[in-house]
DNA sequence: TTTAGCACTCTCTACGTGAGAGTGCCAACC
DNA sequence: GGTTGGCACTCTCACGTAGAGAGTGCTAAA
């Protein structure tokens, strides 16, 4: 497959780099002038013809310069993948921002999305970590007003779910506390499945709450991944390939349907490990509306405990050399944070 | 000011209605043909000249039809404001969706944003209700892992804040529970200010937690309004006036800066009452990037207790007759929900 | 007061033309 | 044999022009 000689390789890389910068088909003359390769335009033309023949480049029309094909981008990315590292100063700036923010998941996710979008000048997506094993730890029942009760559910991993219930009739705080205490003793460390196979409780209130707890735990476990954070939606509107707004609209529409997005993140990363980067070029056949786009995706977190996904979506002509190391770095950072959080520092 | 005769009035309304539908300058001939007014194009031309003179219409160029001015839209909106009512079937559908969703603020906000966007075919913004008086109700301290402790804070209004603390050294759950119980007895019903003026607690753990509680309460009180939810961002890209993507980009950029958006919602609605609708046409001088846009905004909630804001942003040529009643209806609905929530049904 | 008619203006589209950029190929060169 | 200069060819893009179409304002008549 890799039947490119050194010169073809350098030329292909140069062409793609130039096209990513300029968004314009690159011709032999331009290439010879701008980069000091000791080759005449004619020689370059010959090589270009070969690269076109091999499927790495194509011409928009007979008398235009060359534009990378999807295959070309794939080659470019795989060649560049190892070498790319984020400058240390940038790494420090980013780390700094994380360790200075309030230590809340919400803040981290927003920050990660914002950094990814700013660095890549494209749209970022961050899915909150999904706790993979939900075990009951603690429940609190707090009477708020009249028949309304606040139920706070804490999982073993530290995940919290809160919900306001409306009971059939007012129940004093004291009785709520007793119920909570009984359930805490009974359910500690159990999974939703284990809880639902328990025999019914004698006290009807206990039984009702128990039912709600299992429902809530199931809901948390069923979420294929956590909440979705995005940023940089307008970045992509500036790109020339999206100047006819309909193209852009179709791509951005993906972001208005969290289900689709979660699906995309989940599907494309289920077979990859934490730490490994995935680059999908040209929608990779999965979504028609993303045929003009590429995604750089990574999983983060602690496998078996809590993992999430994050990525950047942009035009196929995206600044991979910037985006790839950024995604990798931020994924690593979030993995560390999740790890710290789970293991109790 | 209102020196329009009946005929001018109907014509102006027709012209604006037509322009909102077609996005094209409307001419005298088209008007005479499409709507059965018993007037010749020539007569209509005369009236149009008058309306142009008065500042309600303008011509993009000498030989084009007429387009409404900002003043024209204002007249249109104020005329239409009272009459507009959402069809009962739509009202029912919307209510139904609300009462069927899970009774959580988060769900309601998302739903409200989604409904507003769908009905208006524009961008929606919903700011979560801001509790105006934060009084302490309850605190829970739950040991999660090692030195990490989950603090759940409940306010009198039912608002909840949770936070993960990392203590200097592990503390057993029992001691945490005792601390929580002491503080619950001490702080019940107090504001942040009242709490901070208490004398120091003898137990250092009590004192630390107390400090964190006041900090958290202050933070909640200081948020000028709650979280922002939006939907329908791509709707606006379909509008012809935003076909040059730069115009659209500038307007949508507003939505990437929550601060600006909150500012906008807060400023423009601070002088209006709950229930009253505000229609800002052409950015109303406030934001340059919104010069081509209009907003329909309303406050909702229970004054003095918890209020929020919601609205729709679209091109000046937005479907006011659909948007205005929708915004009014959804604001009413959310007010009811907030009210139910506060008063305990 | 309303209407018909008319000259005028402006935009939009289509069309043709020429410049420019880039190619492929061929023959010459090292 | 790989490399290069030259040349004919192709295609796009920008520009200018012309004609159609839509709409206007004005005037004079009903």
PDB file of N, CA and C in Angstrom, chain A residues 40-97:
ATOM      1  N   UNK A  40      11.762  21.563 -10.627  1.00  0.00           N
ATOM      2  CA  UNK A  40      11.017  22.461 -11.514  1.00  0.00           C
ATOM      3  C   UNK A  40       9.542  22.102 -11.464  1.00  0.00           C
ATOM      4  N   UNK A  41       8.711  23.067 -11.815  1.00  0.00           N
ATOM      5  CA  UNK A  41       7.274  22.798 -11.853  1.00  0.00           C
ATOM      6  C   UNK A  41       6.955  21.554 -12.677  1.00  0.00           C
ATOM      7  N   UNK A  42       7.664  21.355 -13.742  1.00  0.00           N
ATOM      8  CA  UNK A  42       7.365  20.208 -14.603  1.00  0.00           C
ATOM      9  C   UNK A  42       7.543  18.883 -13.862  1.00  0.00           C
ATOM     10  N   UNK A  43       8.630  18.783 -13.118  1.00  0.00           N
ATOM     11  CA  UNK A  43       8.858  17.560 -12.347  1.00  0.00           C
ATOM     12  C   UNK A  43       7.749  17.364 -11.327  1.00  0.00           C
ATOM     13  N   UNK A  44       7.439  18.469 -10.671  1.00  0.00           N
ATOM     14  CA  UNK A  44       6.375  18.391  -9.674  1.00  0.00           C
ATOM     15  C   UNK A  44       5.086  17.921 -10.327  1.00  0.00           C
ATOM     16  N   UNK A  45       4.838  18.413 -11.527  1.00  0.00           N
ATOM     17  CA  UNK A  45       3.625  18.000 -12.237  1.00  0.00           C
ATOM     18  C   UNK A  45       3.607  16.497 -12.457  1.00  0.00           C
ATOM     19  N   UNK A  46       4.759  15.968 -12.832  1.00  0.00           N
ATOM     20  CA  UNK A  46       4.820  14.519 -13.037  1.00  0.00           C
ATOM     21  C   UNK A  46       4.459  13.760 -11.757  1.00  0.00           C
ATOM     22  N   UNK A  47       5.052  14.190 -10.658  1.00  0.00           N
ATOM     23  CA  UNK A  47       4.771  13.513  -9.393  1.00  0.00           C
ATOM     24  C   UNK A  47       3.314  13.673  -8.998  1.00  0.00           C
ATOM     25  N   UNK A  48       2.807  14.874  -9.247  1.00  0.00           N
ATOM     26  CA  UNK A  48       1.403  15.116  -8.916  1.00  0.00           C
ATOM     27  C   UNK A  48       0.499  14.180  -9.696  1.00  0.00           C
ATOM     28  N   UNK A  49       0.835  14.001 -10.964  1.00  0.00           N
ATOM     29  CA  UNK A  49       0.038  13.088 -11.784  1.00  0.00           C
ATOM     30  C   UNK A  49       0.073  11.691 -11.180  1.00  0.00           C
ATOM     31  N   UNK A  50       1.265  11.285 -10.697  1.00  0.00           N
ATOM     32  CA  UNK A  50       1.383   9.961 -10.079  1.00  0.00           C
ATOM     33  C   UNK A  50       0.522   9.872  -8.824  1.00  0.00           C
ATOM     34  N   UNK A  51       0.598  10.927  -7.985  1.00  0.00           N
ATOM     35  CA  UNK A  51      -0.182  10.929  -6.741  1.00  0.00           C
ATOM     36  C   UNK A  51      -1.681  10.918  -7.029  1.00  0.00           C
ATOM     37  N   UNK A  52      -2.050  11.620  -8.110  1.00  0.00           N
ATOM     38  CA  UNK A  52      -3.457  11.625  -8.492  1.00  0.00           C
ATOM     39  C   UNK A  52      -3.872  10.219  -8.928  1.00  0.00           C
ATOM     40  N   UNK A  53      -3.023   9.599  -9.717  1.00  0.00           N
ATOM     41  CA  UNK A  53      -3.262   8.230 -10.187  1.00  0.00           C
ATOM     42  C   UNK A  53      -3.460   7.283  -9.002  1.00  0.00           C
ATOM     43  N   UNK A  54      -2.667   7.496  -7.948  1.00  0.00           N
ATOM     44  CA  UNK A  54      -2.735   6.606  -6.787  1.00  0.00           C
ATOM     45  C   UNK A  54      -3.904   6.926  -5.871  1.00  0.00           C
ATOM     46  N   UNK A  55      -4.594   8.026  -6.154  1.00  0.00           N
ATOM     47  CA  UNK A  55      -5.804   8.301  -5.382  1.00  0.00           C
ATOM     48  C   UNK A  55      -5.608   9.224  -4.196  1.00  0.00           C
ATOM     49  N   UNK A  56      -4.461   9.850  -4.068  1.00  0.00           N
ATOM     50  CA  UNK A  56      -4.236  10.748  -2.935  1.00  0.00           C
ATOM     51  C   UNK A  56      -4.643  12.190  -3.235  1.00  0.00           C
ATOM     52  N   UNK A  57      -4.671  12.510  -4.526  1.00  0.00           N
ATOM     53  CA  UNK A  57      -5.054  13.871  -4.909  1.00  0.00           C
ATOM     54  C   UNK A  57      -6.115  13.790  -5.993  1.00  0.00           C
ATOM     55  N   UNK A  58      -6.805  14.912  -6.176  1.00  0.00           N
ATOM     56  CA  UNK A  58      -7.704  14.990  -7.324  1.00  0.00           C
ATOM     57  C   UNK A  58      -7.773  16.428  -7.808  1.00  0.00           C
ATOM     58  N   UNK A  59      -8.305  16.601  -9.012  1.00  0.00           N
ATOM     59  CA  UNK A  59      -8.439  17.944  -9.577  1.00  0.00           C
ATOM     60  C   UNK A  59      -9.907  18.319  -9.629  1.00  0.00           C
ATOM     61  N   UNK A  60     -10.250  19.474  -9.112  1.00  0.00           N
ATOM     62  CA  UNK A  60     -11.641  19.926  -9.197  1.00  0.00           C
ATOM     63  C   UNK A  60     -12.076  20.027 -10.665  1.00  0.00           C
ATOM     64  N   UNK A  61     -11.187  20.446 -11.543  1.00  0.00           N
ATOM     65  CA  UNK A  61     -11.459  20.464 -12.979  1.00  0.00           C
ATOM     66  C   UNK A  61     -10.119  20.431 -13.707  1.00  0.00           C
ATOM     67  N   UNK A  62     -10.197  20.213 -15.005  1.00  0.00           N
ATOM     68  CA  UNK A  62      -8.979  19.919 -15.774  1.00  0.00           C
ATOM     69  C   UNK A  62      -7.828  20.876 -15.527  1.00  0.00           C
ATOM     70  N   UNK A  63      -8.143  22.152 -15.508  1.00  0.00           N
ATOM     71  CA  UNK A  63      -7.036  23.094 -15.435  1.00  0.00           C
ATOM     72  C   UNK A  63      -6.905  23.753 -14.066  1.00  0.00           C
ATOM     73  N   UNK A  64      -7.177  22.964 -13.043  1.00  0.00           N
ATOM     74  CA  UNK A  64      -7.033  23.519 -11.697  1.00  0.00           C
ATOM     75  C   UNK A  64      -5.885  22.813 -10.990  1.00  0.00           C
ATOM     76  N   UNK A  65      -5.495  23.342  -9.849  1.00  0.00           N
ATOM     77  CA  UNK A  65      -4.473  22.689  -9.035  1.00  0.00           C
ATOM     78  C   UNK A  65      -5.043  21.430  -8.404  1.00  0.00           C
ATOM     79  N   UNK A  66      -4.263  20.820  -7.523  1.00  0.00           N
ATOM     80  CA  UNK A  66      -4.701  19.586  -6.889  1.00  0.00           C
ATOM     81  C   UNK A  66      -5.273  19.845  -5.509  1.00  0.00           C
ATOM     82  N   UNK A  67      -6.183  18.976  -5.123  1.00  0.00           N
ATOM     83  CA  UNK A  67      -6.844  19.015  -3.829  1.00  0.00           C
ATOM     84  C   UNK A  67      -6.717  17.618  -3.236  1.00  0.00           C
ATOM     85  N   UNK A  68      -6.488  17.508  -1.915  1.00  0.00           N
ATOM     86  CA  UNK A  68      -6.353  16.164  -1.330  1.00  0.00           C
ATOM     87  C   UNK A  68      -7.669  15.385  -1.399  1.00  0.00           C
ATOM     88  N   UNK A  69      -7.580  14.108  -1.585  1.00  0.00           N
ATOM     89  CA  UNK A  69      -8.760  13.251  -1.436  1.00  0.00           C
ATOM     90  C   UNK A  69      -8.831  12.792   0.013  1.00  0.00           C
ATOM     91  N   UNK A  70      -9.904  12.091   0.350  1.00  0.00           N
ATOM     92  CA  UNK A  70     -10.004  11.548   1.708  1.00  0.00           C
ATOM     93  C   UNK A  70      -8.795  10.660   1.987  1.00  0.00           C
ATOM     94  N   UNK A  71      -8.449   9.871   0.981  1.00  0.00           N
ATOM     95  CA  UNK A  71      -7.293   8.980   1.115  1.00  0.00           C
ATOM     96  C   UNK A  71      -6.037   9.797   1.421  1.00  0.00           C
ATOM     97  N   UNK A  72      -5.929  10.917   0.748  1.00  0.00           N
ATOM     98  CA  UNK A  72      -4.784  11.785   0.966  1.00  0.00           C
ATOM     99  C   UNK A  72      -4.730  12.280   2.399  1.00  0.00           C
ATOM    100  N   UNK A  73      -5.869  12.718   2.902  1.00  0.00           N
ATOM    101  CA  UNK A  73      -5.909  13.186   4.282  1.00  0.00           C
ATOM    102  C   UNK A  73      -5.537  12.064   5.231  1.00  0.00           C
ATOM    103  N   UNK A  74      -6.024  10.870   4.954  1.00  0.00           N
ATOM    104  CA  UNK A  74      -5.721   9.745   5.840  1.00  0.00           C
ATOM    105  C   UNK A  74      -4.216   9.507   5.908  1.00  0.00           C
ATOM    106  N   UNK A  75      -3.605   9.562   4.746  1.00  0.00           N
ATOM    107  CA  UNK A  75      -2.151   9.379   4.715  1.00  0.00           C
ATOM    108  C   UNK A  75      -1.474  10.476   5.528  1.00  0.00           C
ATOM    109  N   UNK A  76      -1.896  11.679   5.278  1.00  0.00           N
ATOM    110  CA  UNK A  76      -1.337  12.845   5.982  1.00  0.00           C
ATOM    111  C   UNK A  76      -1.443  12.657   7.486  1.00  0.00           C
ATOM    112  N   UNK A  77      -2.615  12.316   7.944  1.00  0.00           N
ATOM    113  CA  UNK A  77      -2.854  12.177   9.376  1.00  0.00           C
ATOM    114  C   UNK A  77      -2.000  11.062   9.963  1.00  0.00           C
ATOM    115  N   UNK A  78      -1.942   9.926   9.273  1.00  0.00           N
ATOM    116  CA  UNK A  78      -1.199   8.811   9.855  1.00  0.00           C
ATOM    117  C   UNK A  78       0.302   9.116   9.883  1.00  0.00           C
ATOM    118  N   UNK A  79       0.766   9.900   8.916  1.00  0.00           N
ATOM    119  CA  UNK A  79       2.180  10.276   8.909  1.00  0.00           C
ATOM    120  C   UNK A  79       2.499  11.247  10.045  1.00  0.00           C
ATOM    121  N   UNK A  80       1.516  12.120  10.288  1.00  0.00           N
ATOM    122  CA  UNK A  80       1.768  13.220  11.210  1.00  0.00           C
ATOM    123  C   UNK A  80       1.513  12.838  12.658  1.00  0.00           C
ATOM    124  N   UNK A  81       0.690  11.786  12.818  1.00  0.00           N
ATOM    125  CA  UNK A  81       0.151  11.420  14.119  1.00  0.00           C
ATOM    126  C   UNK A  81       1.192  11.357  15.222  1.00  0.00           C
ATOM    127  N   UNK A  82       2.288  10.623  14.979  1.00  0.00           N
ATOM    128  CA  UNK A  82       3.255  10.424  16.063  1.00  0.00           C
ATOM    129  C   UNK A  82       3.965  11.726  16.420  1.00  0.00           C
ATOM    130  N   UNK A  83       4.438  12.382  15.393  1.00  0.00           N
ATOM    131  CA  UNK A  83       5.328  13.512  15.629  1.00  0.00           C
ATOM    132  C   UNK A  83       4.656  14.659  16.386  1.00  0.00           C
ATOM    133  N   UNK A  84       3.342  14.799  16.170  1.00  0.00           N
ATOM    134  CA  UNK A  84       2.692  16.015  16.660  1.00  0.00           C
ATOM    135  C   UNK A  84       2.669  16.101  18.183  1.00  0.00           C
ATOM    136  N   UNK A  85       3.185  17.167  18.690  1.00  0.00           N
ATOM    137  CA  UNK A  85       3.163  17.432  20.128  1.00  0.00           C
ATOM    138  C   UNK A  85       2.762  18.884  20.336  1.00  0.00           C
ATOM    139  N   UNK A  86       2.001  19.114  21.356  1.00  0.00           N
ATOM    140  CA  UNK A  86       1.613  20.481  21.668  1.00  0.00           C
ATOM    141  C   UNK A  86       2.819  21.196  22.296  1.00  0.00           C
ATOM    142  N   UNK A  87       3.074  22.444  21.904  1.00  0.00           N
ATOM    143  CA  UNK A  87       4.182  23.185  22.520  1.00  0.00           C
ATOM    144  C   UNK A  87       4.021  23.215  24.039  1.00  0.00           C
ATOM    145  N   UNK A  88       5.150  23.170  24.725  1.00  0.00           N
ATOM    146  CA  UNK A  88       5.066  23.081  26.185  1.00  0.00           C
ATOM    147  C   UNK A  88       4.353  24.263  26.820  1.00  0.00           C
ATOM    148  N   UNK A  89       4.572  25.437  26.247  1.00  0.00           N
ATOM    149  CA  UNK A  89       3.929  26.612  26.852  1.00  0.00           C
ATOM    150  C   UNK A  89       2.414  26.477  26.776  1.00  0.00           C
ATOM    151  N   UNK A  90       1.939  25.963  25.640  1.00  0.00           N
ATOM    152  CA  UNK A  90       0.491  25.777  25.503  1.00  0.00           C
ATOM    153  C   UNK A  90       0.002  24.736  26.495  1.00  0.00           C
ATOM    154  N   UNK A  91       0.773  23.657  26.610  1.00  0.00           N
ATOM    155  CA  UNK A  91       0.403  22.633  27.588  1.00  0.00           C
ATOM    156  C   UNK A  91       0.254  23.228  28.977  1.00  0.00           C
ATOM    157  N   UNK A  92       1.209  24.061  29.350  1.00  0.00           N
ATOM    158  CA  UNK A  92       1.149  24.654  30.685  1.00  0.00           C
ATOM    159  C   UNK A  92      -0.062  25.538  30.852  1.00  0.00           C
ATOM    160  N   UNK A  93      -0.312  26.372  29.833  1.00  0.00           N
ATOM    161  CA  UNK A  93      -1.468  27.258  29.913  1.00  0.00           C
ATOM    162  C   UNK A  93      -2.745  26.464  30.141  1.00  0.00           C
ATOM    163  N   UNK A  94      -2.883  25.389  29.376  1.00  0.00           N
ATOM    164  CA  UNK A  94      -4.109  24.601  29.484  1.00  0.00           C
ATOM    165  C   UNK A  94      -4.215  23.934  30.860  1.00  0.00           C
ATOM    166  N   UNK A  95      -3.151  23.292  31.287  1.00  0.00           N
ATOM    167  CA  UNK A  95      -3.182  22.653  32.611  1.00  0.00           C
ATOM    168  C   UNK A  95      -3.565  23.664  33.678  1.00  0.00           C
ATOM    169  N   UNK A  96      -2.927  24.800  33.577  1.00  0.00           N
ATOM    170  CA  UNK A  96      -3.159  25.853  34.548  1.00  0.00           C
ATOM    171  C   UNK A  96      -4.645  26.185  34.655  1.00  0.00           C
ATOM    172  N   UNK A  97      -5.252  26.351  33.492  1.00  0.00           N
ATOM    173  CA  UNK A  97      -6.681  26.697  33.488  1.00  0.00           C
ATOM    174  C   UNK A  97      -7.502  25.644  34.219  1.00  0.00           C
TER     175      UNK A  97
END
